[in-house]
mmCIF file with all atom_site columns, C-alpha atoms in Angstrom:
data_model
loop_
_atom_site.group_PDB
_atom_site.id
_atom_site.type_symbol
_atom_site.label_atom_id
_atom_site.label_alt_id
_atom_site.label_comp_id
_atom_site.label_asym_id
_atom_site.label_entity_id
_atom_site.label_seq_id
_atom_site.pdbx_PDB_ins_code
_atom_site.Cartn_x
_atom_site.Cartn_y
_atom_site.Cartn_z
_atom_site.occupancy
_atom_site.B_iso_or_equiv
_atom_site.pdbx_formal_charge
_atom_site.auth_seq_id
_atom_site.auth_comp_id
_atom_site.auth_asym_id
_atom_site.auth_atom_id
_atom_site.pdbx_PDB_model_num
ATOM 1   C CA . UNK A 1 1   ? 0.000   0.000  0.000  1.00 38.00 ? 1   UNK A CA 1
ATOM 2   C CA . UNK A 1 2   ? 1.082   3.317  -0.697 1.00 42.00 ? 2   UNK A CA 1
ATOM 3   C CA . UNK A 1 3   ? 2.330   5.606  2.399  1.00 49.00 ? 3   UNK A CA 1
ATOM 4   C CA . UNK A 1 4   ? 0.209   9.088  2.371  1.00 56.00 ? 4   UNK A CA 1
ATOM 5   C CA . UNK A 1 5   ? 3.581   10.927 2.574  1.00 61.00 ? 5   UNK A CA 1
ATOM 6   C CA . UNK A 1 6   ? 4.178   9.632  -0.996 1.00 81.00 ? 6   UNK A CA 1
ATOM 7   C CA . UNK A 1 7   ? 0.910   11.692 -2.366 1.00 88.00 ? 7   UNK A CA 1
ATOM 8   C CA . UNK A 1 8   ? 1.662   14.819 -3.491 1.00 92.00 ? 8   UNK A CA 1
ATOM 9   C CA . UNK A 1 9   ? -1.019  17.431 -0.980 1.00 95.00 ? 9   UNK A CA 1
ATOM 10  C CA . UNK A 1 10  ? -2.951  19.129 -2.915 1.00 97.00 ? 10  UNK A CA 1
ATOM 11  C CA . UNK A 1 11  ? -4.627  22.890 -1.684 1.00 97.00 ? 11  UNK A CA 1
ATOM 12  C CA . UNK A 1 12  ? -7.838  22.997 -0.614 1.00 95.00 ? 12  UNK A CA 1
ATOM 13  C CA . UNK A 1 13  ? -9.144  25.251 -3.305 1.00 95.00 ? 13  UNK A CA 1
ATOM 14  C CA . UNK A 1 14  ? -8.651  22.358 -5.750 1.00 95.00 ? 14  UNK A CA 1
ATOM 15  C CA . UNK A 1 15  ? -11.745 20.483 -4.730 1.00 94.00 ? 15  UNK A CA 1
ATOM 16  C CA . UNK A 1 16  ? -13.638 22.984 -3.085 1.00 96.00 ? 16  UNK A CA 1
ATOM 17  C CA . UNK A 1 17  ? -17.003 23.480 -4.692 1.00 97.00 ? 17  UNK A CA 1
ATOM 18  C CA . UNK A 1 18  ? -20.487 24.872 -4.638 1.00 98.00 ? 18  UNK A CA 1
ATOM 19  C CA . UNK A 1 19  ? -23.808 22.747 -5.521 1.00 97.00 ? 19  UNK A CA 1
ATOM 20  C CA . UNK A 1 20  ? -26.373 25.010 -5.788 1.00 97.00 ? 20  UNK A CA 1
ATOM 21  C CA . UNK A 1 21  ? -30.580 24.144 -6.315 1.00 97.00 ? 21  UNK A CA 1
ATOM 22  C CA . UNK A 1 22  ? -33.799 25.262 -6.042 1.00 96.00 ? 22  UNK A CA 1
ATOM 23  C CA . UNK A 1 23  ? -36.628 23.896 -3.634 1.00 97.00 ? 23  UNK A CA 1
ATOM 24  C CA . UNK A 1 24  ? -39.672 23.002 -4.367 1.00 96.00 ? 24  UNK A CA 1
ATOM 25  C CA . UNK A 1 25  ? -43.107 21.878 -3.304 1.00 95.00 ? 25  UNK A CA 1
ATOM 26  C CA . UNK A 1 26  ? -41.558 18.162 -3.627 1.00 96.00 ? 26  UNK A CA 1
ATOM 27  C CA . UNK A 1 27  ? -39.022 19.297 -0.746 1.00 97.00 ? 27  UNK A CA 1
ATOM 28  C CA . UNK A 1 28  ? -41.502 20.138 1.991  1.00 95.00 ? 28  UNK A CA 1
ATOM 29  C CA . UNK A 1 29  ? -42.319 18.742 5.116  1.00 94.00 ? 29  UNK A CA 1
ATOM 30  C CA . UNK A 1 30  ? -45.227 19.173 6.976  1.00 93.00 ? 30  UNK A CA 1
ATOM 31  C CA . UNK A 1 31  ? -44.625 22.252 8.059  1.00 93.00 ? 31  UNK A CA 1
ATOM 32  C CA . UNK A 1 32  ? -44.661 23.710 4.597  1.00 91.00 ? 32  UNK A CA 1
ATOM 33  C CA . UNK A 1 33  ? -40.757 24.587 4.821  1.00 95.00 ? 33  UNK A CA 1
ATOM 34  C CA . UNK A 1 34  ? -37.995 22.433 3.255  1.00 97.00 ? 34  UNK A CA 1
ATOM 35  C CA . UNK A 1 35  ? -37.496 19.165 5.535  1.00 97.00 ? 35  UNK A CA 1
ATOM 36  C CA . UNK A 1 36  ? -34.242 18.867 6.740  1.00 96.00 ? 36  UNK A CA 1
ATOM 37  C CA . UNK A 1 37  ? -33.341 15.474 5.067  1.00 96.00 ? 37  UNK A CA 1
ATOM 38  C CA . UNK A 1 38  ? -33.322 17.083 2.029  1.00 97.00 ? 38  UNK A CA 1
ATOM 39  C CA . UNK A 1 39  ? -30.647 19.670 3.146  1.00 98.00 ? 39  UNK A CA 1
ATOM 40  C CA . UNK A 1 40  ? -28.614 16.832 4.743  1.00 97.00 ? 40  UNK A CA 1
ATOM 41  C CA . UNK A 1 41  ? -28.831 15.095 1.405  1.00 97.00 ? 41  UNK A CA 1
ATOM 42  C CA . UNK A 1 42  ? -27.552 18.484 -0.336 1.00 98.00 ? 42  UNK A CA 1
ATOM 43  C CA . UNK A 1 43  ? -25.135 18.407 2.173  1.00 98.00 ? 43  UNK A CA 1
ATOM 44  C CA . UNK A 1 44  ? -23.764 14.774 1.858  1.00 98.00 ? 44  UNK A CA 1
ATOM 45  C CA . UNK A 1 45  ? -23.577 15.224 -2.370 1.00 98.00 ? 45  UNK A CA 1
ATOM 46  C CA . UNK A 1 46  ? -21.732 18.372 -2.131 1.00 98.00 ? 46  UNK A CA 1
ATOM 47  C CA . UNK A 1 47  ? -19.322 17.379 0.510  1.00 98.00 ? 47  UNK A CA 1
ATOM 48  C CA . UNK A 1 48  ? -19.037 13.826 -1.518 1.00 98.00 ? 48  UNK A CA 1
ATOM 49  C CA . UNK A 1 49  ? -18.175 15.707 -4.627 1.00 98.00 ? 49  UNK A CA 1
ATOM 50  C CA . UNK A 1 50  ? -15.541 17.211 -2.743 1.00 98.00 ? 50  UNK A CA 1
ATOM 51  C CA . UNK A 1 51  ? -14.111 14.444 -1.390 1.00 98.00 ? 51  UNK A CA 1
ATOM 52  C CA . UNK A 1 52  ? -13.863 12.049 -4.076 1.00 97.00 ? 52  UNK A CA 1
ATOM 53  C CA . UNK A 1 53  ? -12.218 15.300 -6.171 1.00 97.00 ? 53  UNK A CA 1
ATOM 54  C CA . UNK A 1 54  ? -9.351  15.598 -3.458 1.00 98.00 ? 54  UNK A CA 1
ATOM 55  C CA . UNK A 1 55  ? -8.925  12.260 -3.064 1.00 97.00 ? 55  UNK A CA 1
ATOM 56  C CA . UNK A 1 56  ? -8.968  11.016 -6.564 1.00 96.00 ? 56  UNK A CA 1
ATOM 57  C CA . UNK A 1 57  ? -11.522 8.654  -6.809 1.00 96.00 ? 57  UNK A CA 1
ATOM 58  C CA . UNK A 1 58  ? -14.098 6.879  -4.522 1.00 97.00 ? 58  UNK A CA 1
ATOM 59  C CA . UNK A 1 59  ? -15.293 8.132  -0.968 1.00 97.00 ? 59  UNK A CA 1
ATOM 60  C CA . UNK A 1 60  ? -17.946 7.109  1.154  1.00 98.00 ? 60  UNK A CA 1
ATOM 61  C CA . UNK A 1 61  ? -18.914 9.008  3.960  1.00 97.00 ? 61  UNK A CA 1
ATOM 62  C CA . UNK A 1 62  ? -18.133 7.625  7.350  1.00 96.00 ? 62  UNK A CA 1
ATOM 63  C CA . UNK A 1 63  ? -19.601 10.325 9.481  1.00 95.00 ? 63  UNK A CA 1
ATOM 64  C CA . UNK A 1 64  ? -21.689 13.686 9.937  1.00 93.00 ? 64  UNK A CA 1
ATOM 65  C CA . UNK A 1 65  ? -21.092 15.619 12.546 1.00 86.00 ? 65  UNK A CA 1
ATOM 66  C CA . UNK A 1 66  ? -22.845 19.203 13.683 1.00 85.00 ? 66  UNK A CA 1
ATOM 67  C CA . UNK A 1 67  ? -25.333 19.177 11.139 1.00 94.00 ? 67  UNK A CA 1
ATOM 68  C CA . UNK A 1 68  ? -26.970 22.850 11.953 1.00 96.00 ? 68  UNK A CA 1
ATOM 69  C CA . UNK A 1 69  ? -29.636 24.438 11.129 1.00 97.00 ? 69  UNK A CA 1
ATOM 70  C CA . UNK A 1 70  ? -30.015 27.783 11.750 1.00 97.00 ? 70  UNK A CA 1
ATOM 71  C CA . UNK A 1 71  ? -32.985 29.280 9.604  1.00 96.00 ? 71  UNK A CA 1
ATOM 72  C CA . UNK A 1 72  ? -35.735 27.074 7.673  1.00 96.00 ? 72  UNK A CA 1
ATOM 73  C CA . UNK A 1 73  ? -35.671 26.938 3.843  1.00 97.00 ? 73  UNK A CA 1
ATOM 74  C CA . UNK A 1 74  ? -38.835 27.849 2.155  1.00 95.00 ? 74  UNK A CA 1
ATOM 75  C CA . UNK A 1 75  ? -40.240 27.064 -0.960 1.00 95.00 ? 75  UNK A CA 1
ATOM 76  C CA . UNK A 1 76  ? -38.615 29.041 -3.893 1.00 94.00 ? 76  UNK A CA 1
ATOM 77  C CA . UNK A 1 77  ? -35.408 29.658 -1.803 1.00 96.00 ? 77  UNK A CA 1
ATOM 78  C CA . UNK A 1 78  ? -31.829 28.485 -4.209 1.00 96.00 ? 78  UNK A CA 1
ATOM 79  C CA . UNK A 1 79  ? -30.194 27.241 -1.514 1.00 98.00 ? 79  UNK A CA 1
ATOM 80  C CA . UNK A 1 80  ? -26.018 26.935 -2.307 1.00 98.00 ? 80  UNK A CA 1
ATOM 81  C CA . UNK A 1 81  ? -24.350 24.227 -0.480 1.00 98.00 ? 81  UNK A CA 1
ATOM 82  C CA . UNK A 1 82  ? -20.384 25.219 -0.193 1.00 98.00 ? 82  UNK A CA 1
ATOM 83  C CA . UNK A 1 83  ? -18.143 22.562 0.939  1.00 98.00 ? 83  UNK A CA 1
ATOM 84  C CA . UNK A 1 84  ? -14.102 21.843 1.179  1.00 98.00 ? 84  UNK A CA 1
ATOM 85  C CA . UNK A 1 85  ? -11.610 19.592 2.867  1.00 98.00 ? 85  UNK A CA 1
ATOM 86  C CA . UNK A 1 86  ? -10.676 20.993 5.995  1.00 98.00 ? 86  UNK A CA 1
ATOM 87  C CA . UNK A 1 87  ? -8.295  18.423 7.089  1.00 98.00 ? 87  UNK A CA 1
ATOM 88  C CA . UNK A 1 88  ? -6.834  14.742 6.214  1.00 98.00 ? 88  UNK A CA 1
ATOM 89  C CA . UNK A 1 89  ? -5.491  11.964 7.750  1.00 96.00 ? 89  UNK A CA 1
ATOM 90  C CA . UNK A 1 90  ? -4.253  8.668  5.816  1.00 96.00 ? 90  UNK A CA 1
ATOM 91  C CA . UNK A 1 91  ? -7.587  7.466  4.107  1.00 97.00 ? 91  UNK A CA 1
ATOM 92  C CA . UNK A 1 92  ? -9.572  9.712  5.734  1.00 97.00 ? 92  UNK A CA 1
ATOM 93  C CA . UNK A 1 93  ? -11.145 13.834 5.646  1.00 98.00 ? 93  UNK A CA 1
ATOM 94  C CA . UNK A 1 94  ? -13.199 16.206 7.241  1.00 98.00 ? 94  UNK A CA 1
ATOM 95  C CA . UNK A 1 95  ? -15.486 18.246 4.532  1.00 98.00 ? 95  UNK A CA 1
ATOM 96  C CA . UNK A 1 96  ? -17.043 21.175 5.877  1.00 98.00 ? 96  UNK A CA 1
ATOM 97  C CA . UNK A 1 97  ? -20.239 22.473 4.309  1.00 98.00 ? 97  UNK A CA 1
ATOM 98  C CA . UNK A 1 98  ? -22.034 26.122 4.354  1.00 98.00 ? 98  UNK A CA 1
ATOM 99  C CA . UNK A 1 99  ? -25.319 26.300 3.590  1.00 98.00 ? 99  UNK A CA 1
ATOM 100 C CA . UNK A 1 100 ? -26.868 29.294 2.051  1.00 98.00 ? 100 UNK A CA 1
ATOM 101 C CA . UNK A 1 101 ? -30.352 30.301 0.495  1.00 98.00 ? 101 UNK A CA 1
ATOM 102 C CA . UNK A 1 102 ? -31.661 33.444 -0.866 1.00 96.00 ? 102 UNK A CA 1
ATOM 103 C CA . UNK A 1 103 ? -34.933 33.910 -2.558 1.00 91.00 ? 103 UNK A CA 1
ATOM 104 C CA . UNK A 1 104 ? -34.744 32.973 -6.201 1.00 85.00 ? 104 UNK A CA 1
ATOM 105 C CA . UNK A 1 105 ? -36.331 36.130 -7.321 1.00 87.00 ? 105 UNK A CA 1
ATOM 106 C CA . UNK A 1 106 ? -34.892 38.459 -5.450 1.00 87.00 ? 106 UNK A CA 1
ATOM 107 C CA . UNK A 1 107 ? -30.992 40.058 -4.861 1.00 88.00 ? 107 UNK A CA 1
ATOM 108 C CA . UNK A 1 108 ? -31.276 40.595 -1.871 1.00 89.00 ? 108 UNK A CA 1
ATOM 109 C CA . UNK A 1 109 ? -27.824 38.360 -0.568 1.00 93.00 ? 109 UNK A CA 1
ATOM 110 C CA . UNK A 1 110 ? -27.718 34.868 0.900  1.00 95.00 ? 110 UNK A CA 1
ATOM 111 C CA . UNK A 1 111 ? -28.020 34.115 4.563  1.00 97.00 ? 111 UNK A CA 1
ATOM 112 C CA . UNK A 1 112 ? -26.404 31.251 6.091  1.00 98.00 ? 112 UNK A CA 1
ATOM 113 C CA . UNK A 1 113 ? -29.067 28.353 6.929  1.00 98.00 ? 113 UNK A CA 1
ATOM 114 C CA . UNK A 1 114 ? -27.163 25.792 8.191  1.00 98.00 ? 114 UNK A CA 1
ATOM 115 C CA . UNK A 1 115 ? -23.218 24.253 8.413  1.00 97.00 ? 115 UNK A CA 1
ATOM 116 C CA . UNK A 1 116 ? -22.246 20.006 9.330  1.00 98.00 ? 116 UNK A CA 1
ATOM 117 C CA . UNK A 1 117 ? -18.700 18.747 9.241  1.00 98.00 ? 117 UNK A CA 1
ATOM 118 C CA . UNK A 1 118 ? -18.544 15.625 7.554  1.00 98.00 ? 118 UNK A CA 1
ATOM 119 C CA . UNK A 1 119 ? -15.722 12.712 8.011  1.00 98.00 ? 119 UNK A CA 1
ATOM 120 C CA . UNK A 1 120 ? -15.380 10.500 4.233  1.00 98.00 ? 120 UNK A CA 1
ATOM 121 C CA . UNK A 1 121 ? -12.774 7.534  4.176  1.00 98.00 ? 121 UNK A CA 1
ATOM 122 C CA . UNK A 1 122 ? -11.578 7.259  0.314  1.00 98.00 ? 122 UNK A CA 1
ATOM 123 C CA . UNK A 1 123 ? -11.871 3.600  -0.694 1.00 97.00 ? 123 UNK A CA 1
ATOM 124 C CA . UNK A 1 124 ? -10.398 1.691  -3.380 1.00 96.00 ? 124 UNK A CA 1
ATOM 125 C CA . UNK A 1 125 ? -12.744 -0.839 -5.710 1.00 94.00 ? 125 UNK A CA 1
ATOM 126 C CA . UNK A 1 126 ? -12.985 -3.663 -3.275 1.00 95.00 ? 126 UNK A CA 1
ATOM 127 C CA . UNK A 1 127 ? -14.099 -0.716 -0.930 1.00 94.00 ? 127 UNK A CA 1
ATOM 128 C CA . UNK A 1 128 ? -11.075 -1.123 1.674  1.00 96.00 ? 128 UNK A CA 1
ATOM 129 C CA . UNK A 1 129 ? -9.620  2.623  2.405  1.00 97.00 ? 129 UNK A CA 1
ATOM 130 C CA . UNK A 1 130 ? -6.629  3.896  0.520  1.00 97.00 ? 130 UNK A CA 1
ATOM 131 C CA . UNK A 1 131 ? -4.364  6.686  0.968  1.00 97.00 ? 131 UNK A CA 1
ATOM 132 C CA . UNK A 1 132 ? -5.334  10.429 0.374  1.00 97.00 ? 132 UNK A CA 1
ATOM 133 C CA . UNK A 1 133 ? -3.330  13.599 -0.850 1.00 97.00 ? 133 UNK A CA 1
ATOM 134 C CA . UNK A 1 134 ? -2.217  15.570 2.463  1.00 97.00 ? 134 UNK A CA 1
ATOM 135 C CA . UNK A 1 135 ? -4.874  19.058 1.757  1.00 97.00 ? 135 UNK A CA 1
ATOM 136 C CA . UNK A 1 136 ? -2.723  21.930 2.078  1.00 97.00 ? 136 UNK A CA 1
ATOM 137 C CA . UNK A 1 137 ? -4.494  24.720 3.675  1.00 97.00 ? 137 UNK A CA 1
ATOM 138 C CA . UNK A 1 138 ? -3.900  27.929 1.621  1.00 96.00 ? 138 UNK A CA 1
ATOM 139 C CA . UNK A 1 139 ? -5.311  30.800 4.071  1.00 96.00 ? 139 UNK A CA 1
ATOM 140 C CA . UNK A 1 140 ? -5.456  31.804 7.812  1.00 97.00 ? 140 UNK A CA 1
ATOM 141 C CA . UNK A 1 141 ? -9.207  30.463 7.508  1.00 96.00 ? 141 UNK A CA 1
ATOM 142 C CA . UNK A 1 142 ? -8.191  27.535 5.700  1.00 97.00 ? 142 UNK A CA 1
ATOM 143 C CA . UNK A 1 143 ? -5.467  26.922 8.548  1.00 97.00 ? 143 UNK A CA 1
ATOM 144 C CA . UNK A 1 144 ? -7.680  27.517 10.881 1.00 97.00 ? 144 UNK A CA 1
ATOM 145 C CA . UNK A 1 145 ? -9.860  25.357 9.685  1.00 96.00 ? 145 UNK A CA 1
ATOM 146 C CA . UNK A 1 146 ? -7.651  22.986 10.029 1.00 97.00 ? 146 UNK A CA 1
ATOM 147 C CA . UNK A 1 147 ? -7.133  23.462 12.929 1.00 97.00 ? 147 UNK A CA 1
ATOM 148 C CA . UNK A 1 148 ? -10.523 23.178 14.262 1.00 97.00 ? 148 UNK A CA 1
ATOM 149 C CA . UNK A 1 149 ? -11.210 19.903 12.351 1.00 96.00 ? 149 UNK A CA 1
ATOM 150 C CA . UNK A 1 150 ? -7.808  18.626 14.093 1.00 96.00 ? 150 UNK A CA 1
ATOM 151 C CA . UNK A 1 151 ? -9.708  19.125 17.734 1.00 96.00 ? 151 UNK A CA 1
ATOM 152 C CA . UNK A 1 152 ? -13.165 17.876 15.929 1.00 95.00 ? 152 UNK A CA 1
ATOM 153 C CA . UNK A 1 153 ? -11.374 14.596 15.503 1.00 95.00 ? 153 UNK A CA 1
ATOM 154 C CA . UNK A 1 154 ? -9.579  14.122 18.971 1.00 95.00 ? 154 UNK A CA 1
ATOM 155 C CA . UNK A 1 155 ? -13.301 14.906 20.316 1.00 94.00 ? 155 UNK A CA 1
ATOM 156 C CA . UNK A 1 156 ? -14.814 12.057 17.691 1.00 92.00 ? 156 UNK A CA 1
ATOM 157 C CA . UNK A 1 157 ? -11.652 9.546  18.734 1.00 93.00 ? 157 UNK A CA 1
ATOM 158 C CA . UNK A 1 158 ? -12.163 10.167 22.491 1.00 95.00 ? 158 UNK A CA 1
ATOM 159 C CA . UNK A 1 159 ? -15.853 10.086 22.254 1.00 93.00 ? 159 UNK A CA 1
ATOM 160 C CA . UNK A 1 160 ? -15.913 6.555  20.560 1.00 92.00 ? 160 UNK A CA 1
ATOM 161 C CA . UNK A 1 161 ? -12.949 5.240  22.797 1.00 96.00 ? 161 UNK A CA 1
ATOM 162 C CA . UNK A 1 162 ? -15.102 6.055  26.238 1.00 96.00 ? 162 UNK A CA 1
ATOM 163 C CA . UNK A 1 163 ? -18.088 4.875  24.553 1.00 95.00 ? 163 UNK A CA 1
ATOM 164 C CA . UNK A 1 164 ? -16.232 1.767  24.186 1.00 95.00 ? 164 UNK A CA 1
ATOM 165 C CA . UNK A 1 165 ? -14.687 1.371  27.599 1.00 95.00 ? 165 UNK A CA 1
ATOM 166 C CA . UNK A 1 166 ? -18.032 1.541  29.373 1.00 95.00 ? 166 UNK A CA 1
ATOM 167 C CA . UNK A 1 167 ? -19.680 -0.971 27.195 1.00 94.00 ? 167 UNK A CA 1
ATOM 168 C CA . UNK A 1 168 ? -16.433 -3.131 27.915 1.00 93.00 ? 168 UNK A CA 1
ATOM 169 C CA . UNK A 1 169 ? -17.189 -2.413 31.762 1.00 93.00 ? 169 UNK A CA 1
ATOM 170 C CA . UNK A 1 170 ? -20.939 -2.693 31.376 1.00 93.00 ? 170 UNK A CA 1
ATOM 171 C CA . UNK A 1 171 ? -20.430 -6.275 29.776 1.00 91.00 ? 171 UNK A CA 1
ATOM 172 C CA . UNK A 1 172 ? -17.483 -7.549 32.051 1.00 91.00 ? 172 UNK A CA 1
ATOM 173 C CA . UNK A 1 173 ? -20.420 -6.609 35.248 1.00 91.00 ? 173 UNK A CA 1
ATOM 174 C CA . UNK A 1 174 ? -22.693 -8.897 33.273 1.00 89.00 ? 174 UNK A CA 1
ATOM 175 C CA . UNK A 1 175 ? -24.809 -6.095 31.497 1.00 89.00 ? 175 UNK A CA 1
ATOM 176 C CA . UNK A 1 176 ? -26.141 -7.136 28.017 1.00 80.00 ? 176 UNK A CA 1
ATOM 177 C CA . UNK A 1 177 ? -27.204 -4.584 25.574 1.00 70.00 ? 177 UNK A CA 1
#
């Protein structure tokens, strides 16, 4: 297997990317504003897009973390979903994703509806994870970026390692699940 330190990095504007639609009546819940699914959907394609780009070739995505939502999206709004790699590890990265909307006929600007931080491992075709290009952030908010993705992932690590250790405990004391 190739060692990630024999990838070329690649900067994160090279597979950044904006996926942009409108909503419709088809996109509603029952509420009459755009069901959330549908954004996390948005937000999954973009931030797959972006992923598979930078890594050059397959990615499935092996978490979502933080999915906000800040404002509903109504009927008519063209919503923009923004996404780029924020960080990477050997086979994995974090995507982060902006979501937008403004009224489709109107120009007025877009207000920020919603964020998520999303974790893909790049695969190769019998789906076990290969190496990915280093990303190589390219401004202070790329870095810190970066940065923040680097203490999203010690949280994620920690979190699943605890989460572990009790169930070990909770088992060894004769606990089933």
């Amino acid at each position: 297997m190739t060692d990630q330190g024999d990838i070329p990095g690649k900067p994160t504007a090279a597979s950044r990317t904006t996926l942009s639609h409108i909503m419709t009546s088809h996109d509603t819940n029952l509420l009459g504003t755009v069901h959330g699914g549908v954004i996390m959907k948005l937000v999954d394609d973009a931030a797959g897009a972006v992923a598979g780009r930078h890594s050059g070739g397959p990615a499935v995505t092996a978490s979502m973390d933080e999915m906000v939502f800040l404002e509903p999206v109504r009927v008519g709004d063209l919503v923009h979903v923004k996404a780029q790699v924020n960080w990477t590890g050997r086979s994995s990265m974090e995507v982060g994703v902006k979501v937008l909307a403004e009224r489709w006929n109107e120009s007025t600007p877009a207000q920020q509806v919603g964020s998520a931080y999303l974790v893909f491992a790049a695969v190769d075709a019998d789906g076990k994870p290969r190496p990915v290009p280093p990303v190589i952030p390219e401004t202070d908010r790329d870095r810190r970026r970066y940065q923040e993705a680097q203490i999203r992932r010690t949280h994620r690590l920690a979190r699943r390692r605890a989460i572990k250790e009790l169930r070990e405990a909770r088992a060894a004391e004769g606990y089933e699940d």
